[in-house]
Coordinates of C-alpha atoms in Angstrom, one line a residue:
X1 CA 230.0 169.1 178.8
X2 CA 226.2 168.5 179.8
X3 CA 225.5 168.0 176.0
X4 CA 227.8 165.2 175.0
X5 CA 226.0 162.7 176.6
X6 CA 223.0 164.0 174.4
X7 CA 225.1 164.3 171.6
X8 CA 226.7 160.8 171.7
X9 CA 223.1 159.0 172.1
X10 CA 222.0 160.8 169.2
X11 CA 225.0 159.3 167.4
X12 CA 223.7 155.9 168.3
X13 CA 226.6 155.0 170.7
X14 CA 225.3 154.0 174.6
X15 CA 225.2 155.8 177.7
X16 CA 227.8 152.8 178.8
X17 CA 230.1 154.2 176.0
X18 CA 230.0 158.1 177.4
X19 CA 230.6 156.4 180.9
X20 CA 234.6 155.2 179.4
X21 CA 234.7 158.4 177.4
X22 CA 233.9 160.4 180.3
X23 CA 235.9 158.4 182.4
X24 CA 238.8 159.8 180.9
X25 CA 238.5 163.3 182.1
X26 CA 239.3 161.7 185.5
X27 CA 241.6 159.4 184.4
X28 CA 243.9 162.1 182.7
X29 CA 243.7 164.6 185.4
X30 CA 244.9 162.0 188.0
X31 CA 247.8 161.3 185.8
X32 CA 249.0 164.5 184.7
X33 CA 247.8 167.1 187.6
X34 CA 250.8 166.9 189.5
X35 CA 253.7 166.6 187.1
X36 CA 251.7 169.3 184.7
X37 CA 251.5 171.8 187.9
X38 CA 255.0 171.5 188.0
X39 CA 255.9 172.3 184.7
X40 CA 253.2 175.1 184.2
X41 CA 255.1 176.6 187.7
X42 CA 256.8 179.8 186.9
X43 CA 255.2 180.5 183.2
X44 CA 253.7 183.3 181.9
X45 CA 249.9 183.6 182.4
X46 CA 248.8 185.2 179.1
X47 CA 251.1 182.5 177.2
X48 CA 249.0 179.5 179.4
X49 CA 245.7 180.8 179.2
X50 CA 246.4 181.3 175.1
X51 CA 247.5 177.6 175.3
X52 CA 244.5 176.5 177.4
X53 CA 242.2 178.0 174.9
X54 CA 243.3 176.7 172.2
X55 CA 243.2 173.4 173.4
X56 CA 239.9 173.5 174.2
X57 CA 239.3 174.3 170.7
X58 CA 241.4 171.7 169.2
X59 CA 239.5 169.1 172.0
X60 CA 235.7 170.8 170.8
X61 CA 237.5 170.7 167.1
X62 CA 238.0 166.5 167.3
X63 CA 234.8 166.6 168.6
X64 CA 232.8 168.4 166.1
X65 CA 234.2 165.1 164.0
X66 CA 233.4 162.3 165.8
X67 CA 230.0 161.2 164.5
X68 CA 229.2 157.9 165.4
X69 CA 233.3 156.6 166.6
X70 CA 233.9 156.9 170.6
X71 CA 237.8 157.0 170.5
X72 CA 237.5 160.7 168.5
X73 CA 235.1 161.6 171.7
X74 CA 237.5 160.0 173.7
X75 CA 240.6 161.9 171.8
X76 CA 238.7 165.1 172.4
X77 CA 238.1 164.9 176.2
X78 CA 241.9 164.1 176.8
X79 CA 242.5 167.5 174.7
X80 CA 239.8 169.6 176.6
X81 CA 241.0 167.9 179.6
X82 CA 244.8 169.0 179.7
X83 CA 243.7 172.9 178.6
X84 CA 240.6 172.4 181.6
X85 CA 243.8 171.5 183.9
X86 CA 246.4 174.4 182.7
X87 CA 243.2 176.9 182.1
X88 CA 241.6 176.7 186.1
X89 CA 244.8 177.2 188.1
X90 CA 246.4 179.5 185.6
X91 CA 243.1 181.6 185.6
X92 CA 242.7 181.8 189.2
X93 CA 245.8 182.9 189.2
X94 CA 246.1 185.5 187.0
X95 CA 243.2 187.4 188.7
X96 CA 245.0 187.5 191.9
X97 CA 248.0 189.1 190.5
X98 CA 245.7 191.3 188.0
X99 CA 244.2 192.4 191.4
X100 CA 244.9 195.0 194.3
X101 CA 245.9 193.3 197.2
X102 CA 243.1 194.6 199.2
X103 CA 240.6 193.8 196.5
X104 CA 241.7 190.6 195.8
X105 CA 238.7 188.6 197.5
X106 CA 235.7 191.3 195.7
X107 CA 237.8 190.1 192.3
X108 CA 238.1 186.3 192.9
X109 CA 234.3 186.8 193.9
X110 CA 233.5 188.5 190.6
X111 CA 235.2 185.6 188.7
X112 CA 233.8 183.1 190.5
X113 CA 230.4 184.9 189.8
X114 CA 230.9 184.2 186.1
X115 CA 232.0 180.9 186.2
X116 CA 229.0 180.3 188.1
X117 CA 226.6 181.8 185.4
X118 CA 228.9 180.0 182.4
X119 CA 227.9 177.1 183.5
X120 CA 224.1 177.5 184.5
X121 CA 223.8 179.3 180.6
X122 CA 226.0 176.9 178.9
X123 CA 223.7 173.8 179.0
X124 CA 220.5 176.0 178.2
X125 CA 222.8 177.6 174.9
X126 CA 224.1 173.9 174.2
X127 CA 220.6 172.2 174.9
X128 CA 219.4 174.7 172.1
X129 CA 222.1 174.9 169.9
X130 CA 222.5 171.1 169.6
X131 CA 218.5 170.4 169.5
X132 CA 218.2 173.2 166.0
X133 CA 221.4 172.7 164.3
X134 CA 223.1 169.5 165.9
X135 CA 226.3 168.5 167.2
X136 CA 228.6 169.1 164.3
X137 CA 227.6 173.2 164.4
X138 CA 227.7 172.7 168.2
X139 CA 231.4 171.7 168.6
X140 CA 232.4 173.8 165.6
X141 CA 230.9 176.8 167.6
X142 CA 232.9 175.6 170.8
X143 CA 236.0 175.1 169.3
X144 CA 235.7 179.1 167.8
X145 CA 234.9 180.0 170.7
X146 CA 237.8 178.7 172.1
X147 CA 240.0 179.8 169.1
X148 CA 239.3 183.5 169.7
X149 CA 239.7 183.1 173.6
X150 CA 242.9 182.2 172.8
X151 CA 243.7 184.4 170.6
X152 CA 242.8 187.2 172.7
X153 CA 244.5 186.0 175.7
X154 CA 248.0 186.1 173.0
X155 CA 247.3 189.7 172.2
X156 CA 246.0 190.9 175.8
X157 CA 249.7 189.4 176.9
X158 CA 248.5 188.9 180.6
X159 CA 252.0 189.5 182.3
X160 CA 253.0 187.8 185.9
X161 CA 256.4 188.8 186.6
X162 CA 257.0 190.2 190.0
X163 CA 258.0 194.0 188.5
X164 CA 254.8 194.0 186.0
X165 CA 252.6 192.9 189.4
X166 CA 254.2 195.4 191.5
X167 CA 254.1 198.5 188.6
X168 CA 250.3 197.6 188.9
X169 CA 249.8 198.7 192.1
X170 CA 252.0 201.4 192.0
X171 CA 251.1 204.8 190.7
X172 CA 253.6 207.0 188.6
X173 CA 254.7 209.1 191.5
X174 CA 255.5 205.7 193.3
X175 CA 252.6 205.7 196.3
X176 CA 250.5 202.3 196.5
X177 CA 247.0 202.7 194.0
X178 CA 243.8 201.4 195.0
X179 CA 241.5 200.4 192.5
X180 CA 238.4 199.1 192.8
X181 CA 236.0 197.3 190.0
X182 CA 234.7 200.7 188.6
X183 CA 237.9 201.4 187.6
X184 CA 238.0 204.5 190.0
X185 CA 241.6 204.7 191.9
X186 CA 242.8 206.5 194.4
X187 CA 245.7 207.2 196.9

């Protein structure tokens, strides 16, 4: 979200004005984390992180709209807000259970490696993307984005149940599997 700000000022509005939208990312979250955690307890992953997505892309959709008015920002941050909240727990999650138990750490790591480089790349790609072809083509790209993320996560059917978790680290002949990143396992 390092471009809004930039995008909003070029819309006229003030830096006082992306200070209340902004404000609402905090806002939401303290409202909703707790009774949203409970309700997301006990869901499938894949279904969540399809869900996520595509709120992000509805939230980058509004967005891509708003021009010059501050309540459609606004509208779109409390979107991109509650799929930010289901998509971070429900994420970290579903690479712990996607993992071998003794590989679960080198996994989180590898995650936690990307988010790191999303977001030193995605203010260099937004900076440019914003700066050549504006906001509109910016949040419109966002919002695909997010559309096909959420797709994919609907046809990749990430599976948490207990028996799908266990299978995964079982082999056919029933002996625990190791598998590390290469995809090479052994027994």
């Amino acid at each position: 979200m390092t471009t809004l700000p930039v995008a909003m000022e070029a819309q006229g509005l003030s830096t006082r004005t992306y200070g209340l939208v902004i404000s609402l990312n905090g806002l939401v979250v303290v409202l909703l984390q707790i009774p949203l955690t409970r309700w997301l307890r006990g869901r499938r992953h894949g279904q969540l992180l399809a869900g996520a997505s595509l709120l992000f892309a509805a939230g980058f959709g509004v967005t891509a709209f708003a021009g010059s008015a501050a309540l459609v920002y606004g509208l779109g941050v409390v979107i991109w807000t509650v799929g930010e909240m289901v998509f971070a727990p429900t994420s970290a999650a579903a690479v712990a259970d996607l993992s071998p138990s003794h590989l679960r750490g080198r996994y989180q790591g590898v995650f936690g490696f990307g988010t790191a480089a999303a977001s030193f790349a995605a203010p260099i790609a937004g900076g440019i993307v914003l700066d050549r072809a504006g906001g509109t083509v910016l949040w419109a790209a966002c919002a695909a984005v997010g559309l096909l993320a959420g797709c994919a996560f609907a046809v990749l059917r990430v599976d948490n149940s207990a028996a799908t978790r266990q299978a995964r680290r079982e082999d056919v002949a029933g002996r625990p599997r190791a598998t590390d990143l290469r995809g090479t396992t052994g027994t």
